[in-house]
XYZ file of C-alpha atoms in Angstrom:
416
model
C -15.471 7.566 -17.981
C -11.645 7.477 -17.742
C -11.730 8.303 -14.362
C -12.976 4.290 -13.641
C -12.663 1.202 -14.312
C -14.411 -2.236 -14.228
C -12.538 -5.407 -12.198
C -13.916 -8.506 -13.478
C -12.949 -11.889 -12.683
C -9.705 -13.228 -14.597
C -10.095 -16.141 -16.907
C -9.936 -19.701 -15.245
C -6.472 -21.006 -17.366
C -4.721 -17.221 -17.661
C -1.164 -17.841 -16.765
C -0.027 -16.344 -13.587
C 2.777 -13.144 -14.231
C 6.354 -14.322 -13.463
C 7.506 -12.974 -10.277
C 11.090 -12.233 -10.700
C 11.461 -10.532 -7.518
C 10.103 -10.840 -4.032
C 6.741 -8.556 -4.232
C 7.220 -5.104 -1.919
C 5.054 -5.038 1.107
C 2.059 -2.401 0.715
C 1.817 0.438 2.248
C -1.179 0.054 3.500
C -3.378 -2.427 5.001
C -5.433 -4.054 2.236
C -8.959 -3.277 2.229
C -11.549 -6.270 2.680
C -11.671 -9.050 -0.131
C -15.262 -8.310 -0.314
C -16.859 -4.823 -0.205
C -18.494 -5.018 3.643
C -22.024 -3.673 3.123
C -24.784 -5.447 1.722
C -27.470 -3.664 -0.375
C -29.766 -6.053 -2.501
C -30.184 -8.731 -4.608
C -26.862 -10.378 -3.840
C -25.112 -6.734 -4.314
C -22.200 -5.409 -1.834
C -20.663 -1.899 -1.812
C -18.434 0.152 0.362
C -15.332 2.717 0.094
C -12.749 0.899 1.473
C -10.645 2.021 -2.014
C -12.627 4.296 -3.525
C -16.502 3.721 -4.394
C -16.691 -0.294 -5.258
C -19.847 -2.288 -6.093
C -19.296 -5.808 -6.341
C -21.820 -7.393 -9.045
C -23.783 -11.683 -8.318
C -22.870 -13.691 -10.531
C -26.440 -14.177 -12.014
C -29.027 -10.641 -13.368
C -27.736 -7.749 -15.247
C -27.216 -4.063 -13.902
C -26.486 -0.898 -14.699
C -24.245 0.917 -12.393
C -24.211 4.739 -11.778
C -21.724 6.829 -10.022
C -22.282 10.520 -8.886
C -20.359 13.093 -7.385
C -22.790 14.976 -4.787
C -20.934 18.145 -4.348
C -20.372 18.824 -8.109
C -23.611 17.367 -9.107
C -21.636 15.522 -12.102
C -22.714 11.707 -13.291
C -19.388 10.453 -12.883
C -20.024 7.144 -14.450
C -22.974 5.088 -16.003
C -22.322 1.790 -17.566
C -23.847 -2.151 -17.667
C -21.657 -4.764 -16.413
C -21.911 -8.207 -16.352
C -22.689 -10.510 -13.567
C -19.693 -11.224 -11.558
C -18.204 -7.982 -12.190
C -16.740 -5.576 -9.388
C -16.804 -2.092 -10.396
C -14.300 -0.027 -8.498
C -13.488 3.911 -8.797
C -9.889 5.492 -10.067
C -10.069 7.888 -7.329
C -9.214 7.132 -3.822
C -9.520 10.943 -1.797
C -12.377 11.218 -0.268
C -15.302 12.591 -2.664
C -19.011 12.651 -1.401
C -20.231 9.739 -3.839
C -23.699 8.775 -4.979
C -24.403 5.212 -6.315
C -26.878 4.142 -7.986
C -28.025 0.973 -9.361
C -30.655 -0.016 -11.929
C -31.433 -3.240 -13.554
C -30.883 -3.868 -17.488
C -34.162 -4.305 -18.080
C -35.906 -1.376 -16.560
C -33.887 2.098 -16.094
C -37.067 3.624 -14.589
C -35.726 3.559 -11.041
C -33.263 2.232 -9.325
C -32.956 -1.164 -7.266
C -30.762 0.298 -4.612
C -29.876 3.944 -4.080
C -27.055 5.260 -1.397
C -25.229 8.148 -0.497
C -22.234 8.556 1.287
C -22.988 9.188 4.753
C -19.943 8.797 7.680
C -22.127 9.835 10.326
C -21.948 7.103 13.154
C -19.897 4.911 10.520
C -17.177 3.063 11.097
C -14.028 4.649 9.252
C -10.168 3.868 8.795
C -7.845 6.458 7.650
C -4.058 5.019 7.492
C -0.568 6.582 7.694
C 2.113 5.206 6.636
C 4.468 3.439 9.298
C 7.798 5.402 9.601
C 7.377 8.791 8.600
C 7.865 10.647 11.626
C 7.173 14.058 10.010
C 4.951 12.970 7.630
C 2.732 11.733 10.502
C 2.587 14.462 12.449
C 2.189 16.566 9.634
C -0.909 14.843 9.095
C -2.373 13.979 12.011
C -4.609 17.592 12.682
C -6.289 17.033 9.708
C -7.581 13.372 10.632
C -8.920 15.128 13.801
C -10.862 17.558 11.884
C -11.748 15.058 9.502
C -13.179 13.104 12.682
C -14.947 16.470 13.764
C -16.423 17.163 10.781
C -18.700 13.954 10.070
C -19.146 12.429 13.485
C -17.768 8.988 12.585
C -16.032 6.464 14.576
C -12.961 7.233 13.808
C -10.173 4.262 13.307
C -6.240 5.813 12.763
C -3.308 3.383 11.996
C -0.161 4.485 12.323
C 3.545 3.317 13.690
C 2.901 2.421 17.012
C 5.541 4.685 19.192
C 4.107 7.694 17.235
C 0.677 6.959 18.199
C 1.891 6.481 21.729
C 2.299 10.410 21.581
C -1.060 10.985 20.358
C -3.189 8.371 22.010
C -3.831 10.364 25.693
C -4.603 13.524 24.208
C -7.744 11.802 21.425
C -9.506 10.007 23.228
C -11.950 10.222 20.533
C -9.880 8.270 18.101
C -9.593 4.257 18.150
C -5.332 3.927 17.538
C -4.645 0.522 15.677
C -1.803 -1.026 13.710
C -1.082 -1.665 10.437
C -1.979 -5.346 11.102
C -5.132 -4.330 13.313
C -6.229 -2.377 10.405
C -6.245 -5.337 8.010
C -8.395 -7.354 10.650
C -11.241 -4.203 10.264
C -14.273 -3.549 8.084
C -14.574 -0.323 7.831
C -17.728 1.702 6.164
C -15.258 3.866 4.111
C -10.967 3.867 4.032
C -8.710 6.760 3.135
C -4.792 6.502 2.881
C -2.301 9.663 3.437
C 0.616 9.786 1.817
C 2.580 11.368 -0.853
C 1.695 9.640 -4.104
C 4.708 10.252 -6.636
C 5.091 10.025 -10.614
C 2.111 13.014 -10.803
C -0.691 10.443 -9.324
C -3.492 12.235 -8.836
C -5.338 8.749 -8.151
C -4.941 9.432 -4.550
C -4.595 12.489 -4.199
C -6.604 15.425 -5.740
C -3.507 18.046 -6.544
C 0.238 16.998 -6.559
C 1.403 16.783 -3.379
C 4.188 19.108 -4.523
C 2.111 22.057 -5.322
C 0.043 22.001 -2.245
C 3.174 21.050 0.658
C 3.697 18.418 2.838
C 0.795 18.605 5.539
C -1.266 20.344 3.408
C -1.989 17.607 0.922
C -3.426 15.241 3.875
C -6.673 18.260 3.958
C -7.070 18.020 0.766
C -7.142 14.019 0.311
C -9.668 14.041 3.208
C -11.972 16.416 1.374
C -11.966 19.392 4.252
C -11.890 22.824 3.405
C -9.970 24.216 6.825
C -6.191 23.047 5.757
C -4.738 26.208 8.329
C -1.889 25.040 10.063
C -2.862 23.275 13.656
C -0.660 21.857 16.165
C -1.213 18.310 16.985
C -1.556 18.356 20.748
C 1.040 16.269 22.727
C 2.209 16.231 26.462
C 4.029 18.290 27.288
C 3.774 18.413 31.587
C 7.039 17.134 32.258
C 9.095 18.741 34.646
C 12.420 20.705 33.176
C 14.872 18.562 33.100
C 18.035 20.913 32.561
C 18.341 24.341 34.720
C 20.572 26.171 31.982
C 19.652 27.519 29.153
C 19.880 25.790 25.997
C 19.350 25.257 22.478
C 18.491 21.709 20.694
C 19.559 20.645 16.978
C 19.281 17.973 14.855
C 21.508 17.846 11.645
C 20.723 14.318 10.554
C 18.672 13.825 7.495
C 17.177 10.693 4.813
C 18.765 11.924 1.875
C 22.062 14.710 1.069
C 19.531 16.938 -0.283
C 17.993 17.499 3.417
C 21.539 18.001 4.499
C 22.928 21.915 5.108
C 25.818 21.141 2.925
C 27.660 24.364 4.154
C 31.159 23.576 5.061
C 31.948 25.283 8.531
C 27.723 25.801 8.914
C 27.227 24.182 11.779
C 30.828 24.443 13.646
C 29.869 28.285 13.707
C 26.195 27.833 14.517
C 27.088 25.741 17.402
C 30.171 27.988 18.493
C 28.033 31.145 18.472
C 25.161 29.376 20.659
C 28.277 28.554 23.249
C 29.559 32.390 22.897
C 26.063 33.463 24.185
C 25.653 31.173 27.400
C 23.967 28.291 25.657
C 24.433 24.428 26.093
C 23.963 23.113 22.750
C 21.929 19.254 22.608
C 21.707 17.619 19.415
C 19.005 15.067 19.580
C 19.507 13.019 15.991
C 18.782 9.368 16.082
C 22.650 8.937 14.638
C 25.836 10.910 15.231
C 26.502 10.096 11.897
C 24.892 8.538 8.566
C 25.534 8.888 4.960
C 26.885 6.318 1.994
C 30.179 5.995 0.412
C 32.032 8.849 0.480
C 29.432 11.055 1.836
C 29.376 11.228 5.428
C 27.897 13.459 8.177
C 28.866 13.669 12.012
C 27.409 15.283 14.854
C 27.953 19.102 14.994
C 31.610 19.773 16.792
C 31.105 21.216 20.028
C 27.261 20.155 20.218
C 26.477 17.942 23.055
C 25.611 14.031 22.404
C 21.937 13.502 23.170
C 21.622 11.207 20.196
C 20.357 7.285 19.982
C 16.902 5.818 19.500
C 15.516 7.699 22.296
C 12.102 7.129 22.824
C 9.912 10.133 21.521
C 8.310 11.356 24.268
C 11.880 11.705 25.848
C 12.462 13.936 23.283
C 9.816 16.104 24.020
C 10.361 16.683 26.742
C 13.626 17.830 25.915
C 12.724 19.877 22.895
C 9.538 21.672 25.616
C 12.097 23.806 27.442
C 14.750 24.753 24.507
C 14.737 28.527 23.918
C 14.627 27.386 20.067
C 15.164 23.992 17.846
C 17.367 24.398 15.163
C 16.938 21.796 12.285
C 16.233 20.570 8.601
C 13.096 19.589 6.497
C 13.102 16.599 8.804
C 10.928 14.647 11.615
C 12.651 16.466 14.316
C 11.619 19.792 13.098
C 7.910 18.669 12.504
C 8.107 17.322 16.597
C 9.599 20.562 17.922
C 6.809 22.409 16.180
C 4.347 20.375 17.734
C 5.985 21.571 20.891
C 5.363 24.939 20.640
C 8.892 25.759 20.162
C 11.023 28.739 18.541
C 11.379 26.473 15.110
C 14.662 27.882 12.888
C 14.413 25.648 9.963
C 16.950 25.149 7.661
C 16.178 23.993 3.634
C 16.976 24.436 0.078
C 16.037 21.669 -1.337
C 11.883 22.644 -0.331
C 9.828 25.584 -1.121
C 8.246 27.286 1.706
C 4.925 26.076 0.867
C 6.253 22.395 1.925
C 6.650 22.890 5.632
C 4.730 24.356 8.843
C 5.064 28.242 8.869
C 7.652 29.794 10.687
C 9.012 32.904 11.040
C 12.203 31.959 11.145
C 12.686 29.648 8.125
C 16.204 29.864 6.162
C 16.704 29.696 2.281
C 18.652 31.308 -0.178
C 16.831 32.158 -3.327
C 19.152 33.533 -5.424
C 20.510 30.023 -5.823
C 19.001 26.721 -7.452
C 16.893 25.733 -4.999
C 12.812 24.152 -4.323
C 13.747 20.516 -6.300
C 11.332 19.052 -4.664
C 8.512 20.941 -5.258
C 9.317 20.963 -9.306
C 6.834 18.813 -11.314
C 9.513 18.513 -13.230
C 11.364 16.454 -10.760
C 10.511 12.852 -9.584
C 12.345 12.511 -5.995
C 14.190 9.025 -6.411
C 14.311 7.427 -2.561
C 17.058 5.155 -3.000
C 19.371 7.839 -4.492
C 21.053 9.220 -1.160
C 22.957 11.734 -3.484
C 20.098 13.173 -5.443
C 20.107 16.256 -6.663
C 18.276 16.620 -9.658
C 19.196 19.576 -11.501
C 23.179 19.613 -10.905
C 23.982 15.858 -10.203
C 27.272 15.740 -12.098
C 27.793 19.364 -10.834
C 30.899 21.027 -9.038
C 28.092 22.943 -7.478
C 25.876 20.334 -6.239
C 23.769 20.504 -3.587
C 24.722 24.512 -3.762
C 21.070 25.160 -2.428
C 21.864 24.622 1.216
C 26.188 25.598 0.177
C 24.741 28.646 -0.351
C 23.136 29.352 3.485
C 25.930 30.576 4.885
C 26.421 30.966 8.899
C 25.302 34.329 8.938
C 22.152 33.803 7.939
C 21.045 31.340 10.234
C 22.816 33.144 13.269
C 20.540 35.878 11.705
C 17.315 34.317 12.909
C 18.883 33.192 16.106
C 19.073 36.405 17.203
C 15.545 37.450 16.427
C 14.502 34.822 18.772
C 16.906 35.870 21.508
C 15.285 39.745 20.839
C 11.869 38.591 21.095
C 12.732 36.105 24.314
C 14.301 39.058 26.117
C 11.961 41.594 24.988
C 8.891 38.791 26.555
C-alpha cells in the first residue's frame, strides 16, 4: 500500500503555496494532463508516470493494481469519484489494472495489461549530459527490440544528431516535441539522488552509471554495448597521436596530481606522439581553483561540434581522460580508453582494461550511500572537505601509473 498513492482534486478555496523563488524547470517533459487512453464508463488510464487511472466524477470503483511478473496485488482500494489514482513507482514494471465497481466485486468493469507491442512509447534523457546519454542510449535500443513498440527518444538535440543515421528505427524528438506527444507508456533515465528508489529500482550508485538505465527499463541484458556512431570519415592527421581531455564538472572529476599531466603529456612527446586535447575549455574552475590545458598538449579545444570530435578521437592510438563525457564518446569510438578516477568505483563506468585508481587511498565517494553528491559544490569532497589531503584520491595517481597503462597499449598496438 505504501508503494501508492491517491491524487484527488484540491479543495475549491485552499490557498495557493507561496512561491518564494522562481520554480526550477523539470527535467522532463510533463506527461499529458489527462491519462490518454480511454477504457469505460468515463474511465482513462495510461503510464505516462507510472500506472494512473483517472476516476468520473459520478459512480464508485474499486481500483486494483498488479504486478505481472511477481504475481503480487500491488494495490486494492475504493476511491471516490473524481479521484486519479497514480503509482509511486515510475521504472518500468509489467502492470495489471483492474477495475471493479463498489457495488459488485464479482468481476471487473475493465481489465488491461501492459502491452507495448505496436504502442506508442516515450523514453526521455535528460538534455546536457553528454555521458550520461550515451551511457544510456544501448539500453533504449534494446528496450525498443525487446517489445516491438514505436519507439519515441528525447534527448539534447546535437547528441541525437550522432545517433539519428545509425536508428532508423527510433523517432528522435525534443524536449518540447515530447511534451506535444501522447504516448501509451513514458519512462525517464536519469540518476535520481537522496536514495529515490521512486524511479529507479536500485540506487543508481550501487548498480553504475549506464547500468542503472537497464534496470529502470526493466531488461535483463545490462552487458556493456557500444552505441553505434559514424565513424567513415577520412583521417584527418597522418602522424600518430594521442587525444586527452582534462576538463571536468566538479574538482572531484579532476586528476588533482600536481605535475600529472605535464609528465603524461611529455612522455607521449618522448615517444613520437602529437598530443590533442579536445576539452570544451582550456580552462574552468571557481575561485581559487583553477585548471588549464595540459602544458605541451596541443589546443583542439572550443565548442566543437561532436561529430568533429569523432572523428578526431576514430584515429587516436588511445584517449586519455576522466569520469567525463569525453571518455564515454571515445568509448563509443572503439578507442584504446585510459581512464583516469578516484572519486568512482569501477562499477560506475564502461569496462576497460586500462582504467586507473589507487585503492589504498580514500577513494569511490560517489558510489557511498553514505554520500549525497551536492551539484553546486564545485569543491566537494565529502569525506575530507576541510582536509590538507583533499581530493587525495586522484593526488594519489601518480604519473607512473598512468604512463603504466600507456604502455600496455603501445605493446598490444605493436604486437597487432
Amino acid at each position: 500500500m505504501s508503494d501508492f498513492s491517491i491524487k484527488c482534486e484540491p479543495v475549491a478555496d485552499a490557498p495557493l503555496p507561496v512561491q518564494n523563488e522562481q520554480p526550477k524547470e523539470p527535467t522532463f517533459a510533463l506527461p499529458p494532463a489527462e491519462p490518454v487512453m480511454e477504457a469505460v464508463e468515463g474511465i482513462r488510464f495510461d503510464f505516462n508516470h507510472g500506472l494512473r487511472v483517472r476516476f468520473p466524477e459520478t459512480g464508485e470503483y474499486r481500483c486494483v493494481f498488479k504486478d505481472l511478473d511477481t504475481d503480487c496485488l500491488l494495490y486494492s482500494m475504493d476511491v471516490k469519484p473524481g479521484c486519479t489514482v497514480e503509482s509511486v513507482k515510475k521504472f518500468f514494471i509489467r502492470f495489471g489494472l483492474e477495475v471493479y465497481r463498489k457495488e459488485d466485486l464479482r468481476e471487473p468493469v475493465f481489465k488491461h495489461d501492459l502491452d507495448l507491442a505496436g504502442k506508442e512509447v516515450l523514453i526521455q534523457l535528460p538534455v546536457g549530459a553528454l555521458g550520461d546519454t550515451i551511457a544510456w542510449f544501448s539500453f533504449v535500443e534494446r528496450f525498443q527490440q525487446k517489445h516491438d513498440c514505436k519507439l519515441s527518444c528525447s534527448m539534447a538535440p546535437e547528441i541525437a544528431d550522432l545517433f539519428r543515421a545509425q536508428y532508423p528505427d527510433i523517432e528522435f524528438v525534443t524536449k518540447d516535441e515530447a511534451a506535444k506527444l501522447s504516448p501509451y507508456a513514458t519512462y525517464n533515465l536519469g540518476l535520481f539522488f537522496g536514495g529515490n528508489t521512486d524511479h529507479q529500482p536500485f540506487d543508481f550508485r550501487q548498480v553504475g552509471l549506464h547500468r542503472t538505465a537497464g534496470h529502470i527499463l526493466g531488461l535483463d541484458d545490462i552487458t556493456d554495448i557500444l552505441p553505434r556512431v559514424d565513424l567513415s570519415a577520412e583521417r584527418k592527421i597522418k602522424e600518430k597521436y594521442v587525444v586527452i581531455a582534462a576538463q571536468a564538472s566538479s574538482q572531484c572529476k579532476y586528476w588533482n596530481h600536481p605535475s600529472g599531466w605535464r609528465e603524461v603529456v611529455a612522455y607521449l612527446k618522448s615517444q613520437g606522439y602529437r598530443v590533442l586535447c579536445v576539452d570544451r575549455m582550456t580552462e574552468y574552475g571557481t575561485d581559487y581553483t583553477w585548471n588549464h590545458i595540459p602544458y605541451g598538449a596541443e589546443d583542439f579545444t572550443g565548442d566543437r561540434p561532436l561529430q568533429e570530435r569523432i572523428d578526431l578521437l576514430k584515429d587516436a592510438d588511445m584517449f586519455i581522460g576522466l569520469s567525463s563525457g569525453l571518455s564515454w564518446l571515445a568509448w563509443c569510438c572503439n578507442v584504446p580508453v585510459v581512464l583516469i578516477s578516484g572519486f568512482t568505483d569501477p562499477v560506475n563506468e564502461f569496462a576497460t582494461p586500462y582504467r586507473v585508481q589507487n585503492a589504498t587511498v580514500c577513494h569511490g565517494c560517489w558510489n557511498d550511500t553514505r554520500c549525497d553528491f551536492n551539484h553546486f559544490d564545485f569543491l566537494w569532497c565529502p569525506r575530507k572537505k576541510e582536509a590538507r589531503d583533499k581530493f587525495e584520491c586522484t593526488k594519489a595517481i601518480t604519473p607512473k601509473m598512468v604512463i603504466d597503462q600507456i604502455r600496455k597499449i603501445q605493446e598490444k598496438n605493436h604486437a597487432d
